[in-house]
Structure formats: C-alpha cells, structure tokens
Amino acid sequence: MAKQTKATTPKVTTPEEDGRKLRRGFVVLALLGAVLVIGGLVGLIYVGVATLTSMFLFGWLLLIGGLVGLLQSVQLRGTSVFWLGVVVAALYIAAGAVVLRHPEGTAEALTMFAALLFLAGGVFRLVGSVVVRGPHFGLTLVQGAFGLLLGVLVLAEWPGSSLYVIGTFFSLALLFDGLGLIALGLGGRRLVRYVTDSVTPGNAEAGGDSGDPLSKGSLKAEQDEQDQSPN
C-alpha cells in the first residue's frame, strides 16, 4: 500500500501577528543601536583601548578572510584562478598575522596613511574650489581647509597621534551607526503600528462609522422627507 501523505496547508497569519513580528524585529534593531552607542561612548572615553581593539578586529578580519579565501581556492583547484586565489589568501593571512602581532606599529602606519589622505584630499578640494568656483564654492573651500588642517595636526604629533586617531574614528563610527539603528528601529516600529491599525477590520469599521457623518445626515433627511410627503 502506498503511504498516504497528509496535505499541509500553509499557516495563515493575521495582520496583527505580522505587525507584532515586525515590531519585535525593529525593537531588536533599536537595542542593537543602543549597544553600539554605548560602545562608541566608551570608546571616546578610552580612546587608546578603542585603537587597540580596532586593530585586533582588523587583524582577525584579515585572518578569517584569508582562511575563507583559501578554502574557496581549494574548491576551485584545476581552474585558471586557483593560484591567484591562493596568493591573495596568503597575503590576507600574512597581513592579519602581522596586525595581530604588532598592533601598535599597524596603528602608526594606518595613522600616517590617514594623515596623508587628509592632506591630499584637503589640497585637492582647495585647488578645485578655487579653480572651478562652483555653486558650493564656500562649502568645498571649508572642507578642504578642514582636511588640510586635520592632516597637518595628525602628522605634527605622529607617532603619538596613532594612540587616539584611529580609536576616535572607530568610536565615532560606532556612535553614528548606533544612532542610525535606533532611529530606524523606532521609526519602523511606529510605521508598522500605524499600518497595522489602519488595516485592522475592527478599526476600519469603527473609522468608517465615525468618519462618515454626512451620509448619516443625508439618510435622516431623506427619511424625514418621505414621512412628510403625502401618500
């Protein structure tokens, strides 16, 4: 005898249940944002610790990325990109090992690189704003001067500036990302609640009864006219 299979019917969910699930998801986003904000504030207070933490995270990301790339290259053995993938993965693993072994030296090198980027970007914006003189001339000029000043200040105190520059940037990134997640979570929760309330049948009927006074008045006037008209 053939086995009888039971037909499974898909579970039908109500708008209220879907709304509750979405609201819980947005609450989780807001809580994650709060954790990031707290981490950013703590990082701004302990900037040196934030710098070393960011270096260790960077090193582990490089190391894990190299291992994943190496596994993918092994799966592609026999193809033309096998050795290229192996070389790139080996470079990632070597860079991750160097960063984890020498986090202070890596922070100094990255701080120097960031200062040079600030200088180059500031000079480029200054020259471009003076030559082009577009509609945003003043804003571009201020951005260029700020980038140039920031690069000079970082280079003037290098390598001592490496103890707080990267940690400050890392903490500010956490802070602003956390604030964005909090705003997204709270705004999405309010939006889901508004949409759920608007599509709920009970609320729609209540809204229809209370939101149509003219129709009630017109019906009452027609009934009065029919009563007063001669038979």
mmCIF file of C-alpha atoms in Angstrom:
data_model
loop_
_atom_site.group_PDB
_atom_site.id
_atom_site.type_symbol
_atom_site.label_atom_id
_atom_site.label_comp_id
_atom_site.label_asym_id
_atom_site.label_seq_id
_atom_site.Cartn_x
_atom_site.Cartn_y
_atom_site.Cartn_z
ATOM 1 C CA MET A 1 0.000 0.000 0.000
ATOM 2 C CA ALA A 2 1.176 3.438 -0.846
ATOM 3 C CA LYS A 3 1.745 5.730 2.066
ATOM 4 C CA GLN A 4 -0.841 8.415 2.397
ATOM 5 C CA THR A 5 0.667 11.828 2.700
ATOM 6 C CA LYS A 6 -1.184 14.480 4.599
ATOM 7 C CA ALA A 7 -1.703 17.698 2.729
ATOM 8 C CA THR A 8 -0.181 20.511 4.648
ATOM 9 C CA THR A 9 -1.994 23.781 4.420
ATOM 10 C CA PRO A 10 0.032 26.973 4.828
ATOM 11 C CA LYS A 11 -0.478 28.754 8.089
ATOM 12 C CA VAL A 12 -2.468 31.927 7.632
ATOM 13 C CA THR A 13 -1.325 34.797 9.804
ATOM 14 C CA THR A 14 -3.344 37.843 10.708
ATOM 15 C CA PRO A 15 -2.125 41.421 10.212
ATOM 16 C CA GLU A 16 -1.839 41.767 13.997
ATOM 17 C CA GLU A 17 0.575 38.811 14.219
ATOM 18 C CA ASP A 18 2.660 40.080 11.301
ATOM 19 C CA GLY A 19 2.727 43.520 12.884
ATOM 20 C CA ARG A 20 3.914 42.123 16.210
ATOM 21 C CA LYS A 21 6.735 40.195 14.487
ATOM 22 C CA LEU A 22 7.852 43.281 12.588
ATOM 23 C CA ARG A 23 7.716 45.418 15.720
ATOM 24 C CA ARG A 24 9.851 42.883 17.588
ATOM 25 C CA GLY A 25 12.391 42.999 14.758
ATOM 26 C CA PHE A 26 12.557 46.791 14.893
ATOM 27 C CA VAL A 27 12.906 46.653 18.689
ATOM 28 C CA VAL A 28 15.908 44.337 18.242
ATOM 29 C CA LEU A 29 17.412 46.870 15.805
ATOM 30 C CA ALA A 30 16.907 49.669 18.325
ATOM 31 C CA LEU A 31 18.529 47.601 21.094
ATOM 32 C CA LEU A 32 21.495 46.807 18.838
ATOM 33 C CA GLY A 33 21.797 50.507 18.088
ATOM 34 C CA ALA A 34 21.797 51.275 21.813
ATOM 35 C CA VAL A 35 24.625 48.779 22.337
ATOM 36 C CA LEU A 36 26.624 50.420 19.527
ATOM 37 C CA VAL A 37 26.014 53.881 21.002
ATOM 38 C CA ILE A 38 27.243 52.708 24.405
ATOM 39 C CA GLY A 39 30.306 51.154 22.782
ATOM 40 C CA GLY A 40 31.013 54.367 20.884
ATOM 41 C CA LEU A 41 30.744 56.494 24.019
ATOM 42 C CA VAL A 42 33.011 54.141 25.965
ATOM 43 C CA GLY A 43 35.480 54.198 23.061
ATOM 44 C CA LEU A 44 35.538 58.001 23.062
ATOM 45 C CA ILE A 45 36.388 57.912 26.773
ATOM 46 C CA TYR A 46 39.063 55.190 26.481
ATOM 47 C CA VAL A 47 40.495 56.074 23.065
ATOM 48 C CA GLY A 48 43.689 54.045 23.444
ATOM 49 C CA VAL A 49 41.758 50.882 24.233
ATOM 50 C CA ALA A 50 39.477 51.575 21.264
ATOM 51 C CA THR A 51 42.521 51.891 18.982
ATOM 52 C CA LEU A 52 43.963 48.558 20.068
ATOM 53 C CA THR A 53 40.530 46.915 19.875
ATOM 54 C CA SER A 54 40.025 48.151 16.322
ATOM 55 C CA MET A 55 43.463 46.837 15.370
ATOM 56 C CA PHE A 56 42.718 43.396 16.790
ATOM 57 C CA LEU A 57 39.355 43.329 14.997
ATOM 58 C CA PHE A 58 41.059 44.374 11.780
ATOM 59 C CA GLY A 59 43.680 41.654 12.159
ATOM 60 C CA TRP A 60 41.128 38.931 12.850
ATOM 61 C CA LEU A 61 39.013 40.043 9.892
ATOM 62 C CA LEU A 62 42.047 39.797 7.618
ATOM 63 C CA LEU A 63 42.961 36.385 9.031
ATOM 64 C CA ILE A 64 39.449 34.962 8.730
ATOM 65 C CA GLY A 65 39.030 36.439 5.253
ATOM 66 C CA GLY A 66 42.301 34.811 4.176
ATOM 67 C CA LEU A 67 41.236 31.413 5.512
ATOM 68 C CA VAL A 68 37.863 31.640 3.768
ATOM 69 C CA GLY A 69 39.563 32.672 0.532
ATOM 70 C CA LEU A 70 41.976 29.755 0.851
ATOM 71 C CA LEU A 71 39.103 27.289 1.256
ATOM 72 C CA GLN A 72 37.375 28.738 -1.794
ATOM 73 C CA SER A 73 40.602 28.473 -3.777
ATOM 74 C CA VAL A 74 40.913 24.798 -2.837
ATOM 75 C CA GLN A 75 37.416 24.211 -4.191
ATOM 76 C CA LEU A 76 38.486 25.877 -7.454
ATOM 77 C CA ARG A 77 41.646 23.819 -7.931
ATOM 78 C CA GLY A 78 42.277 22.895 -11.510
ATOM 79 C CA THR A 79 40.964 26.227 -12.802
ATOM 80 C CA SER A 80 42.862 29.256 -14.063
ATOM 81 C CA VAL A 81 42.161 31.323 -10.923
ATOM 82 C CA PHE A 82 43.408 28.734 -8.421
ATOM 83 C CA TRP A 83 46.914 30.127 -7.890
ATOM 84 C CA LEU A 84 45.681 33.721 -7.905
ATOM 85 C CA GLY A 85 43.206 32.911 -5.146
ATOM 86 C CA VAL A 86 45.918 31.106 -3.153
ATOM 87 C CA VAL A 87 48.299 34.075 -3.417
ATOM 88 C CA VAL A 88 45.612 36.590 -2.382
ATOM 89 C CA ALA A 89 44.512 34.398 0.537
ATOM 90 C CA ALA A 90 48.143 34.016 1.675
ATOM 91 C CA LEU A 91 48.598 37.797 1.600
ATOM 92 C CA TYR A 92 45.464 38.240 3.706
ATOM 93 C CA ILE A 93 46.640 35.663 6.240
ATOM 94 C CA ALA A 94 50.111 37.203 6.429
ATOM 95 C CA ALA A 95 48.700 40.722 6.866
ATOM 96 C CA GLY A 96 46.325 39.523 9.587
ATOM 97 C CA ALA A 97 49.183 37.806 11.436
ATOM 98 C CA VAL A 98 51.326 40.959 11.250
ATOM 99 C CA VAL A 99 48.480 43.155 12.540
ATOM 100 C CA LEU A 100 47.756 40.806 15.440
ATOM 101 C CA ARG A 101 51.441 40.526 16.327
ATOM 102 C CA HIS A 102 52.228 44.267 16.058
ATOM 103 C CA PRO A 103 49.013 46.250 16.686
ATOM 104 C CA GLU A 104 50.861 49.425 17.761
ATOM 105 C CA GLY A 105 53.030 49.522 14.642
ATOM 106 C CA THR A 106 49.984 48.886 12.458
ATOM 107 C CA ALA A 107 48.146 51.749 14.152
ATOM 108 C CA GLU A 108 51.088 54.056 13.452
ATOM 109 C CA ALA A 109 51.199 53.048 9.782
ATOM 110 C CA LEU A 110 47.441 53.464 9.340
ATOM 111 C CA THR A 111 47.551 56.843 11.101
ATOM 112 C CA MET A 112 50.258 58.022 8.707
ATOM 113 C CA PHE A 113 48.192 56.798 5.769
ATOM 114 C CA ALA A 114 45.084 58.570 7.081
ATOM 115 C CA ALA A 115 47.017 61.818 7.574
ATOM 116 C CA LEU A 116 48.327 61.666 4.005
ATOM 117 C CA LEU A 117 44.779 61.067 2.763
ATOM 118 C CA PHE A 118 43.565 64.103 4.712
ATOM 119 C CA LEU A 119 46.348 66.229 3.251
ATOM 120 C CA ALA A 120 45.784 65.057 -0.314
ATOM 121 C CA GLY A 121 42.020 65.449 -0.051
ATOM 122 C CA GLY A 122 42.318 68.894 1.521
ATOM 123 C CA VAL A 123 44.699 70.163 -1.153
ATOM 124 C CA PHE A 124 42.522 68.694 -3.918
ATOM 125 C CA ARG A 125 39.375 70.366 -2.551
ATOM 126 C CA LEU A 126 41.105 73.700 -2.031
ATOM 127 C CA VAL A 127 42.572 73.803 -5.524
ATOM 128 C CA GLY A 128 39.359 72.519 -7.089
ATOM 129 C CA SER A 129 37.184 75.065 -5.294
ATOM 130 C CA VAL A 130 39.458 77.958 -6.330
ATOM 131 C CA VAL A 131 39.713 76.823 -9.961
ATOM 132 C CA VAL A 132 36.111 75.753 -10.560
ATOM 133 C CA ARG A 133 34.256 78.211 -8.288
ATOM 134 C CA GLY A 134 31.018 76.249 -8.489
ATOM 135 C CA PRO A 135 27.765 76.831 -6.587
ATOM 136 C CA HIS A 136 29.200 75.132 -3.470
ATOM 137 C CA PHE A 137 32.430 77.131 -3.504
ATOM 138 C CA GLY A 138 32.317 78.103 0.172
ATOM 139 C CA LEU A 139 31.460 74.630 1.456
ATOM 140 C CA THR A 140 34.157 72.968 -0.652
ATOM 141 C CA LEU A 141 36.685 75.553 0.494
ATOM 142 C CA VAL A 142 35.861 74.933 4.170
ATOM 143 C CA GLN A 143 36.041 71.148 3.693
ATOM 144 C CA GLY A 144 39.422 71.435 2.006
ATOM 145 C CA ALA A 145 40.822 73.699 4.707
ATOM 146 C CA PHE A 146 39.490 71.381 7.435
ATOM 147 C CA GLY A 147 41.009 68.291 5.800
ATOM 148 C CA LEU A 148 44.345 70.056 5.324
ATOM 149 C CA LEU A 149 44.393 71.260 8.939
ATOM 150 C CA LEU A 150 43.469 67.812 10.249
ATOM 151 C CA GLY A 151 46.236 66.153 8.230
ATOM 152 C CA VAL A 152 48.806 68.660 9.470
ATOM 153 C CA LEU A 153 47.747 68.196 13.101
ATOM 154 C CA VAL A 154 47.912 64.401 12.863
ATOM 155 C CA LEU A 155 51.352 64.480 11.212
ATOM 156 C CA ALA A 156 52.663 67.040 13.696
ATOM 157 C CA GLU A 157 52.033 64.696 16.623
ATOM 158 C CA TRP A 158 52.835 61.417 14.873
ATOM 159 C CA PRO A 159 53.523 58.721 16.096
ATOM 160 C CA GLY A 160 51.865 59.777 19.342
ATOM 161 C CA SER A 161 48.664 60.638 17.466
ATOM 162 C CA SER A 162 48.298 56.979 16.474
ATOM 163 C CA LEU A 163 47.094 56.232 20.005
ATOM 164 C CA TYR A 164 43.868 58.212 19.618
ATOM 165 C CA VAL A 165 43.182 58.969 15.921
ATOM 166 C CA ILE A 166 42.010 55.520 14.822
ATOM 167 C CA GLY A 167 40.215 54.903 18.123
ATOM 168 C CA THR A 168 38.354 58.193 17.762
ATOM 169 C CA PHE A 169 37.260 57.399 14.209
ATOM 170 C CA PHE A 170 36.249 53.881 15.227
ATOM 171 C CA SER A 171 34.232 55.129 18.201
ATOM 172 C CA LEU A 172 32.513 57.849 16.148
ATOM 173 C CA ALA A 173 31.572 55.268 13.524
ATOM 174 C CA LEU A 174 30.017 53.074 16.223
ATOM 175 C CA LEU A 175 28.188 56.063 17.703
ATOM 176 C CA PHE A 176 26.640 57.267 14.448
ATOM 177 C CA ASP A 177 25.783 53.755 13.278
ATOM 178 C CA GLY A 178 24.066 53.110 16.601
ATOM 179 C CA LEU A 179 22.076 56.339 16.383
ATOM 180 C CA GLY A 180 21.003 55.398 12.862
ATOM 181 C CA LEU A 181 19.828 51.961 14.004
ATOM 182 C CA ILE A 182 17.906 53.472 16.911
ATOM 183 C CA ALA A 183 16.173 55.937 14.597
ATOM 184 C CA LEU A 184 15.388 53.137 12.125
ATOM 185 C CA GLY A 185 14.032 50.852 14.840
ATOM 186 C CA LEU A 186 11.801 53.449 16.493
ATOM 187 C CA GLY A 187 10.558 54.883 13.199
ATOM 188 C CA GLY A 188 9.872 51.443 11.736
ATOM 189 C CA ARG A 189 8.011 50.371 14.866
ATOM 190 C CA ARG A 190 5.734 53.419 14.666
ATOM 191 C CA LEU A 191 5.166 52.849 10.947
ATOM 192 C CA VAL A 192 4.260 49.193 11.437
ATOM 193 C CA ARG A 193 1.857 50.095 14.245
ATOM 194 C CA TYR A 194 0.201 52.736 12.052
ATOM 195 C CA VAL A 195 -0.172 50.351 9.087
ATOM 196 C CA THR A 196 -1.441 47.518 11.305
ATOM 197 C CA ASP A 197 -4.051 49.742 12.915
ATOM 198 C CA SER A 198 -5.205 51.020 9.526
ATOM 199 C CA VAL A 199 -5.715 47.532 8.039
ATOM 200 C CA THR A 200 -7.382 46.010 11.094
ATOM 201 C CA PRO A 201 -11.046 45.257 10.241
ATOM 202 C CA GLY A 202 -12.367 46.431 13.590
ATOM 203 C CA ASN A 203 -10.549 49.743 13.355
ATOM 204 C CA ALA A 204 -11.612 50.210 9.739
ATOM 205 C CA GLU A 205 -15.285 49.672 10.630
ATOM 206 C CA ALA A 206 -15.016 51.980 13.616
ATOM 207 C CA GLY A 207 -13.309 54.574 11.444
ATOM 208 C CA GLY A 208 -15.975 54.216 8.768
ATOM 209 C CA ASP A 209 -18.846 54.714 11.248
ATOM 210 C CA SER A 210 -17.283 57.730 12.874
ATOM 211 C CA GLY A 211 -15.791 59.244 9.738
ATOM 212 C CA ASP A 212 -18.982 59.480 7.604
ATOM 213 C CA PRO A 213 -21.371 61.892 9.376
ATOM 214 C CA LEU A 214 -22.653 63.349 6.118
ATOM 215 C CA SER A 215 -24.059 60.027 4.943
ATOM 216 C CA LYS A 216 -25.925 59.614 8.232
ATOM 217 C CA GLY A 217 -27.347 63.115 7.977
ATOM 218 C CA SER A 218 -28.445 62.633 4.366
ATOM 219 C CA LEU A 219 -30.192 59.355 5.192
ATOM 220 C CA LYS A 220 -32.046 61.004 8.068
ATOM 221 C CA ALA A 221 -33.097 63.902 5.842
ATOM 222 C CA GLU A 222 -34.459 61.510 3.203
ATOM 223 C CA GLN A 223 -36.456 59.644 5.828
ATOM 224 C CA ASP A 224 -37.953 62.924 7.088
ATOM 225 C CA GLU A 225 -38.918 63.961 3.536
ATOM 226 C CA GLN A 226 -40.616 60.603 2.942
ATOM 227 C CA ASP A 227 -42.598 60.923 6.182
ATOM 228 C CA GLN A 228 -43.743 64.470 5.359
ATOM 229 C CA SER A 229 -44.655 63.740 1.690
ATOM 230 C CA PRO A 230 -48.408 62.995 1.055
ATOM 231 C CA ASN A 231 -49.234 59.386 0.253
#
